[in-house]
mmCIF file of C-alpha atoms in Angstrom:
data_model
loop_
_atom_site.group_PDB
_atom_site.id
_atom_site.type_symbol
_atom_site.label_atom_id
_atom_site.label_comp_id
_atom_site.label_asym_id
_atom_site.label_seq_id
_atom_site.Cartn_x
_atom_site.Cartn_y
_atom_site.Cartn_z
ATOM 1 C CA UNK Y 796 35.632 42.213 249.908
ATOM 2 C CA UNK Y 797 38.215 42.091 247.234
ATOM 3 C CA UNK Y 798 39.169 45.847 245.846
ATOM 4 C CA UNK Y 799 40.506 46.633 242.383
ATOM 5 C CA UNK Y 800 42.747 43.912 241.541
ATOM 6 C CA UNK Y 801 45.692 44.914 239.299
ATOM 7 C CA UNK Y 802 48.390 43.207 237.603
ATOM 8 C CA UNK Y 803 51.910 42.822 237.155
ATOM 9 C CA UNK Y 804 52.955 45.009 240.167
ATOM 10 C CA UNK Y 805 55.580 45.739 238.692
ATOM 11 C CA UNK Y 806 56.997 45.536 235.185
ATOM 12 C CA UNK Y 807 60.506 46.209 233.835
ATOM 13 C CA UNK Y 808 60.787 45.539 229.835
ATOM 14 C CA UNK Y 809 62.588 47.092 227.157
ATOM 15 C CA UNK Y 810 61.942 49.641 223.993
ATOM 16 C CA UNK Y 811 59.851 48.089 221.408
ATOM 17 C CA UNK Y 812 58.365 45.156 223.213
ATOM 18 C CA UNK Y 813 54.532 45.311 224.306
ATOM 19 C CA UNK Y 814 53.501 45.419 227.688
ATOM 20 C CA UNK Y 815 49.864 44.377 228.967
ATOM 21 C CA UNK Y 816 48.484 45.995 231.907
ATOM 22 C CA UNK Y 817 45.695 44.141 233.856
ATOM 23 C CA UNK Y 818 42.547 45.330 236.152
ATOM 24 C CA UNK Y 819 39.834 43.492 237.835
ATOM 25 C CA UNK Y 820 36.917 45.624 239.071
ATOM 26 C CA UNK Y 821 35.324 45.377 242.048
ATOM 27 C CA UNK Y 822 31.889 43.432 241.389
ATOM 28 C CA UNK Y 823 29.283 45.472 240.430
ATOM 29 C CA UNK Y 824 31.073 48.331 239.527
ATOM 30 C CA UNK Y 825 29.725 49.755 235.994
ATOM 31 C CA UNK Y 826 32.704 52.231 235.277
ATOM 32 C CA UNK Y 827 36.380 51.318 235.111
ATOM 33 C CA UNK Y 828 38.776 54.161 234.229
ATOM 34 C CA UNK Y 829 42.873 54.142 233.467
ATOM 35 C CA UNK Y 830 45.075 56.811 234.647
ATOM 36 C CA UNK Y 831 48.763 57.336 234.866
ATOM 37 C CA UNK Y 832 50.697 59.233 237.243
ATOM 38 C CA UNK Y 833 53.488 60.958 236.023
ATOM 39 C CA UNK Y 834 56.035 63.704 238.022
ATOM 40 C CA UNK Y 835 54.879 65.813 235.325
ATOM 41 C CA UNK Y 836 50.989 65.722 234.749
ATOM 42 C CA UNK Y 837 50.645 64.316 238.017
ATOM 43 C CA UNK Y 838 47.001 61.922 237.828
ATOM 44 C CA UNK Y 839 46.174 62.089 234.053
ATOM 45 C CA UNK Y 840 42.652 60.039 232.587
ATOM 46 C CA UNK Y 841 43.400 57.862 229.548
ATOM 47 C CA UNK Y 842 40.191 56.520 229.182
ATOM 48 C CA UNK Y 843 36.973 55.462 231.537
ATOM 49 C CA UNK Y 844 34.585 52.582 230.132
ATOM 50 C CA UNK Y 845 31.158 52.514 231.329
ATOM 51 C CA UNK Y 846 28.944 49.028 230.981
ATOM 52 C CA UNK Y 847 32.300 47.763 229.264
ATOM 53 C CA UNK Y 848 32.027 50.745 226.560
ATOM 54 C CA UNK Y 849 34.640 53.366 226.216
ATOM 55 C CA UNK Y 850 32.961 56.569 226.721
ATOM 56 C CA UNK Y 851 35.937 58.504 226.864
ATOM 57 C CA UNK Y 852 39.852 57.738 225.226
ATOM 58 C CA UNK Y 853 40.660 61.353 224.317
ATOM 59 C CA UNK Y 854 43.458 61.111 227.434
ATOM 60 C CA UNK Y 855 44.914 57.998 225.135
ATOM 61 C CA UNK Y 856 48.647 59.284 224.758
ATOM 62 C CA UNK Y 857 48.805 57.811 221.031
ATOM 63 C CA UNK Y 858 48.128 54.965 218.866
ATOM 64 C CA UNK Y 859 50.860 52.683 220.826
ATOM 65 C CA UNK Y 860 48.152 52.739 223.220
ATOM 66 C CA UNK Y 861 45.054 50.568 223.415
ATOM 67 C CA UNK Y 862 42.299 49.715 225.992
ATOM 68 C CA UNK Y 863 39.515 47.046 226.139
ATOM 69 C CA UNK Y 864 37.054 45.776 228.311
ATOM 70 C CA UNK Y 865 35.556 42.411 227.050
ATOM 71 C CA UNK Y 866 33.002 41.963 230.196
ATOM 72 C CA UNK Y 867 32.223 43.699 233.375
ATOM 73 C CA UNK Y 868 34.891 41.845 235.468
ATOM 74 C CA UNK Y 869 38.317 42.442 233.419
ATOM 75 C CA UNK Y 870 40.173 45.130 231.335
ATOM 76 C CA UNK Y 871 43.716 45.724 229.758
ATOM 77 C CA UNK Y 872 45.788 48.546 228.985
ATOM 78 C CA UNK Y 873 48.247 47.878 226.042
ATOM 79 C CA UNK Y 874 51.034 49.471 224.969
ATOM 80 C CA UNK Y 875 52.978 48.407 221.584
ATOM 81 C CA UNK Y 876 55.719 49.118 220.930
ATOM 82 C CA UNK Y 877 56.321 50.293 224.480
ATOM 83 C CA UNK Y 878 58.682 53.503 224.693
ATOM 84 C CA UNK Y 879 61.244 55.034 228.073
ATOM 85 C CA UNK Y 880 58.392 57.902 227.594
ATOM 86 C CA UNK Y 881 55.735 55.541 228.695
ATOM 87 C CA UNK Y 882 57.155 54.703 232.374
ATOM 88 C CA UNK Y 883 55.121 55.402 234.781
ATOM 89 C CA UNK Y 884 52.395 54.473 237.829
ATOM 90 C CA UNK Y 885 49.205 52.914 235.944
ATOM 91 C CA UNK Y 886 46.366 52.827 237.780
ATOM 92 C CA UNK Y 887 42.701 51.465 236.879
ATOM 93 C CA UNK Y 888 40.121 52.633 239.031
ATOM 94 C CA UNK Y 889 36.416 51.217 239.437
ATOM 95 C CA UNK Y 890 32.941 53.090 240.143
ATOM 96 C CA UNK Y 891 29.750 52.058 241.444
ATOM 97 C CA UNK Y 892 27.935 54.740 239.799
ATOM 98 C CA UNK Y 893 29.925 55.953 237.026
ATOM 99 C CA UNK Y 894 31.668 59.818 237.133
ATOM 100 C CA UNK Y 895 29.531 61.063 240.197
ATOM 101 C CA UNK Y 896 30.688 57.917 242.353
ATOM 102 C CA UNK Y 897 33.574 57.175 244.293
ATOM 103 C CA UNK Y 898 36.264 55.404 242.521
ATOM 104 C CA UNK Y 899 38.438 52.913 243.804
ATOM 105 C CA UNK Y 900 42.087 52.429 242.862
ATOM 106 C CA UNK Y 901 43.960 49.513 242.547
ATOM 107 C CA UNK Y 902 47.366 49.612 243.585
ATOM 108 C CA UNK Y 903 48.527 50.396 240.543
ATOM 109 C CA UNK Y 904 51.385 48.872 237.838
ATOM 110 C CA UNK Y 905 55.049 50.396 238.286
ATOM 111 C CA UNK Y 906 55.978 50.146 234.596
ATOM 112 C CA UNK Y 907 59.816 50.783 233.785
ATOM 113 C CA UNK Y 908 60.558 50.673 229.755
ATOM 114 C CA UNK Y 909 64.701 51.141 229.433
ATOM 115 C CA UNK I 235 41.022 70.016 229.305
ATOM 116 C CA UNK I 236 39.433 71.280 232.486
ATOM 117 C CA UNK I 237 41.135 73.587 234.236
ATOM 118 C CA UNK I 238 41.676 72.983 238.039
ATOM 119 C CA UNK I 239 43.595 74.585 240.360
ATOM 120 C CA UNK I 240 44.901 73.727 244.119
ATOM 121 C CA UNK I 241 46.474 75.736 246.706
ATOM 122 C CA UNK I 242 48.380 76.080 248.194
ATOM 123 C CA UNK I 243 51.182 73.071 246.388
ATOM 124 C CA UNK I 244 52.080 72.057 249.941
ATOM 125 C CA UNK I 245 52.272 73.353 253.465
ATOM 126 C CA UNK I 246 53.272 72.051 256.498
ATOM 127 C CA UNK I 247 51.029 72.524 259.412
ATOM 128 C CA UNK I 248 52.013 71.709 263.831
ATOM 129 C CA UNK I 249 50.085 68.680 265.141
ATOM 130 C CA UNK I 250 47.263 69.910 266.593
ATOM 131 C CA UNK I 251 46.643 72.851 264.342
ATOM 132 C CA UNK I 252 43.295 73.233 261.637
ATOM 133 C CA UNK I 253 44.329 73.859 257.853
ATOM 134 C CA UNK I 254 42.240 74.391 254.337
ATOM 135 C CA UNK I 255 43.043 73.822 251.339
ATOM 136 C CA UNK I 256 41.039 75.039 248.120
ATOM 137 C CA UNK I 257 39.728 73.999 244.583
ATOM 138 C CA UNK I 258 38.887 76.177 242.270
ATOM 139 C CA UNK I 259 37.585 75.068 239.121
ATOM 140 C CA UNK I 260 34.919 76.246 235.894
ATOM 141 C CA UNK I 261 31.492 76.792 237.591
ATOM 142 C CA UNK I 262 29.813 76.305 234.031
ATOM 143 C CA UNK I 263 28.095 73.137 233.351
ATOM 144 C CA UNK I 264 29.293 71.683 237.099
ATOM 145 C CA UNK I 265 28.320 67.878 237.459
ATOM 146 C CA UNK I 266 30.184 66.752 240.154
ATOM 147 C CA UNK I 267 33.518 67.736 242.777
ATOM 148 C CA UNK I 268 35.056 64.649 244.140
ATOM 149 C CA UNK I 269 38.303 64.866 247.039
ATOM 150 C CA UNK I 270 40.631 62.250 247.485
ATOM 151 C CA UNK I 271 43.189 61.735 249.568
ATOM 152 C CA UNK I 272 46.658 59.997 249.067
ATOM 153 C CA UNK I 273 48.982 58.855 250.788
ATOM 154 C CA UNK I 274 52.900 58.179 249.433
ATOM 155 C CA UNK I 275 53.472 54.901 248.194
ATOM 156 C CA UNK I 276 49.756 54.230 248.633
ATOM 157 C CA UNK I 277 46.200 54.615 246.187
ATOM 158 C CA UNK I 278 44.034 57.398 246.223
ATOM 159 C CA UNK I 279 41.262 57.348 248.819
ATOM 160 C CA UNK I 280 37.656 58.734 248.312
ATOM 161 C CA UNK I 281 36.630 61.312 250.935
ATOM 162 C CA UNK I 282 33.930 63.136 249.486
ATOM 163 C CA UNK I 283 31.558 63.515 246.209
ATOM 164 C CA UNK I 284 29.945 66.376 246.129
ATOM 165 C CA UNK I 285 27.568 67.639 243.915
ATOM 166 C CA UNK I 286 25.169 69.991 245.272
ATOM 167 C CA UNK I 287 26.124 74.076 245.673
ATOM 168 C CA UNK I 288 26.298 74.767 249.224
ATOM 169 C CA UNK I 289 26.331 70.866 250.378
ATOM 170 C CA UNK I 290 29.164 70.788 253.380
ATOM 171 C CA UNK I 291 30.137 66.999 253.796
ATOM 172 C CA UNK I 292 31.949 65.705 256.649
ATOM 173 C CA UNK I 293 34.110 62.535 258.114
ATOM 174 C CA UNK I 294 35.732 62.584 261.141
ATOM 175 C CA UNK I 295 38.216 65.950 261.625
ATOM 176 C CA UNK I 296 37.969 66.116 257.750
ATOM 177 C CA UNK I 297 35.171 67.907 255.888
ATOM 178 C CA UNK I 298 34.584 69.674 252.769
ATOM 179 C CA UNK I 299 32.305 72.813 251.160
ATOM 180 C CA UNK I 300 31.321 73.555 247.643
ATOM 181 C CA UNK I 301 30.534 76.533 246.045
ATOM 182 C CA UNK I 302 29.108 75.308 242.267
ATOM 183 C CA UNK I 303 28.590 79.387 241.401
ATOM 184 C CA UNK I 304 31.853 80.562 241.702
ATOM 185 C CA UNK I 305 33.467 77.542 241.057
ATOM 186 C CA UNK I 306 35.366 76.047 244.261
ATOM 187 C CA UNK I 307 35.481 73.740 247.355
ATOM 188 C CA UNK I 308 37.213 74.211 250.681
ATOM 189 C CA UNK I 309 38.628 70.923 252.659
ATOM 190 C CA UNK I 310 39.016 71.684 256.208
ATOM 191 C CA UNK I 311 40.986 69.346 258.416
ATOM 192 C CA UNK I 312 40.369 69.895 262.411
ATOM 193 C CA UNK I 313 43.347 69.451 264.613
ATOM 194 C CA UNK I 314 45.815 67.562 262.127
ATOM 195 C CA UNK I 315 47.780 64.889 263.258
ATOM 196 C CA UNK I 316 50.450 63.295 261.685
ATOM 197 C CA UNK I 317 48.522 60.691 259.915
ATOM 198 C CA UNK I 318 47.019 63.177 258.015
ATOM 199 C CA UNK I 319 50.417 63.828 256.241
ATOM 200 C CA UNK I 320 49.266 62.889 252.900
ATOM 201 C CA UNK I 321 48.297 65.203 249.616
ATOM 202 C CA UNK I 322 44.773 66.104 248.507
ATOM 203 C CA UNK I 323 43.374 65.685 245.361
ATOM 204 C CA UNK I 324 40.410 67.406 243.889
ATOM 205 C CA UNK I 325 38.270 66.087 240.758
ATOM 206 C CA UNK I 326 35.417 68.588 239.427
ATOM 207 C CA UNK I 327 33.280 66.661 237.106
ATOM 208 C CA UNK I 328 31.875 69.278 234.407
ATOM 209 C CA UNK I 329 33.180 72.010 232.425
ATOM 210 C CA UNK I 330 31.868 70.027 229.335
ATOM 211 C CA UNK I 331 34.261 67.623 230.559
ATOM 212 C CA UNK I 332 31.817 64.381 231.532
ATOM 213 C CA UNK I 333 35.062 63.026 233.053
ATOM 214 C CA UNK I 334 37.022 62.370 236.652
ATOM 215 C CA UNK I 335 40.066 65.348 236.250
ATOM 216 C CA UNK I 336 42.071 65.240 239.035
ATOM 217 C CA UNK I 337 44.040 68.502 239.940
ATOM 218 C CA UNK I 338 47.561 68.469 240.886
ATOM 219 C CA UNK I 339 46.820 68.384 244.706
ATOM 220 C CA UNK I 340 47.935 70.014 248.193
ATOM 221 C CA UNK I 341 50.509 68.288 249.367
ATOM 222 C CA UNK I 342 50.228 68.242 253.922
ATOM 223 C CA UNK I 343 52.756 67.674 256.178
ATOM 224 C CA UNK I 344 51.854 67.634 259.641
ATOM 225 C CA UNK I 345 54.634 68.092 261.978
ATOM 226 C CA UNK I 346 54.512 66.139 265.415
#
């Protein structure tokens, strides 16, 4: 079976421009959820949809950042304008049964703003 | 924000020999404790949810307590081996907090 599918791997782009993060679930998975890792914070939430709603986007750095899930098989993470700040490991993560499941990473999206 | 807390940061352990590792986190309003484990230049792995005080969960050399009244869980690894080289990451779902916070982990190195 396929896992969390993420995409672009990798991303290099530069100050200003918007970058568009990508995550397929695995099927049947009700609860997706977007995290960065940074040497700082370490594993940090940014927000966790459940049945395609955001339940939680208080971990949302900022209004550069935005997060939608139009159905059950797809979100994005967007960042406009995108900021050196903002590099990082992005990783979406999917849940069978919501916060007191397992979740399953991706393999997250190496972003690099210069 | 929740607070959670690992120790120790890292430690490097002999092939062969047993380590733990602790949690600690708010006992008040406790939902859920989840342990992960990662690997460098990899994704966290699930090993355990745990949600029930006293539960002990196990897989393989690795398993894991919980103690939802004080407020911390104990992963034991049996006879490390290399592979096991990897840092652990705790999640306590609760607090207030109905959300996955991940603490900043024990970092293992097993040393052939």
């Amino acid at each position: 079976d396929a896992g969390v599918i993420q995409s672009p791997r990798h991303e290099v782009t530069e100050m200003g421009q918007e970058v568009t993060l990508r995550c397929k679930p695995i099927s049947g998975h009700n609860s997706l959820f977007w995290y960065r890792q940074t040497m700082m914070r370490g594993l940090e939430l940014l927000i966790y949809f459940n049945n395609n709603v955001p339940i939680d986007d208080s971990g949302m750095p900022e209004d550069r950042f935005s997060a939608k899930m139009p159905n059950a098989s797809f979100s994005t993470l967007k960042i406009q304008p995108s900021e050196p700040r903002d590099s990082a490991v992005y990783f979406c993560a999917s849940s069978l049964m919501g916060i007191a499941g397992e979740l399953f990473f991706g393999e997250g999206s190496r972003l690099t703003v210069l | 924000i929740l607070n959670v807390e690992q120790s120790p940061q890292s430690l490097h352990v002999q092939e062969g020999d047993s380590t733990n590792f602790t949690c600690s986190f708010p006992s008040s309003n406790f939902y859920a404790l989840h342990w992960y484990r990662w690997e460098t230049a990899k994704s966290p792995e699930a090993l355990f949810v745990m949600t029930l005080n006293g539960d002990e969960k196990k897989k393989g050399r690795i398993s894991a307590t919980l103690n939802t009244k004080e407020g911390y869980s104990y992963l034991y690894i049996k006879g490390s081996q290399p592979e096991d080289s990897a840092t652990y990451l705790c999640a306590p779902v609760g607090g207030g907090y109905q959300k996955v916070t991940f603490g900043t982990g024990t970092k293992l190195q097993v040393i052939p």
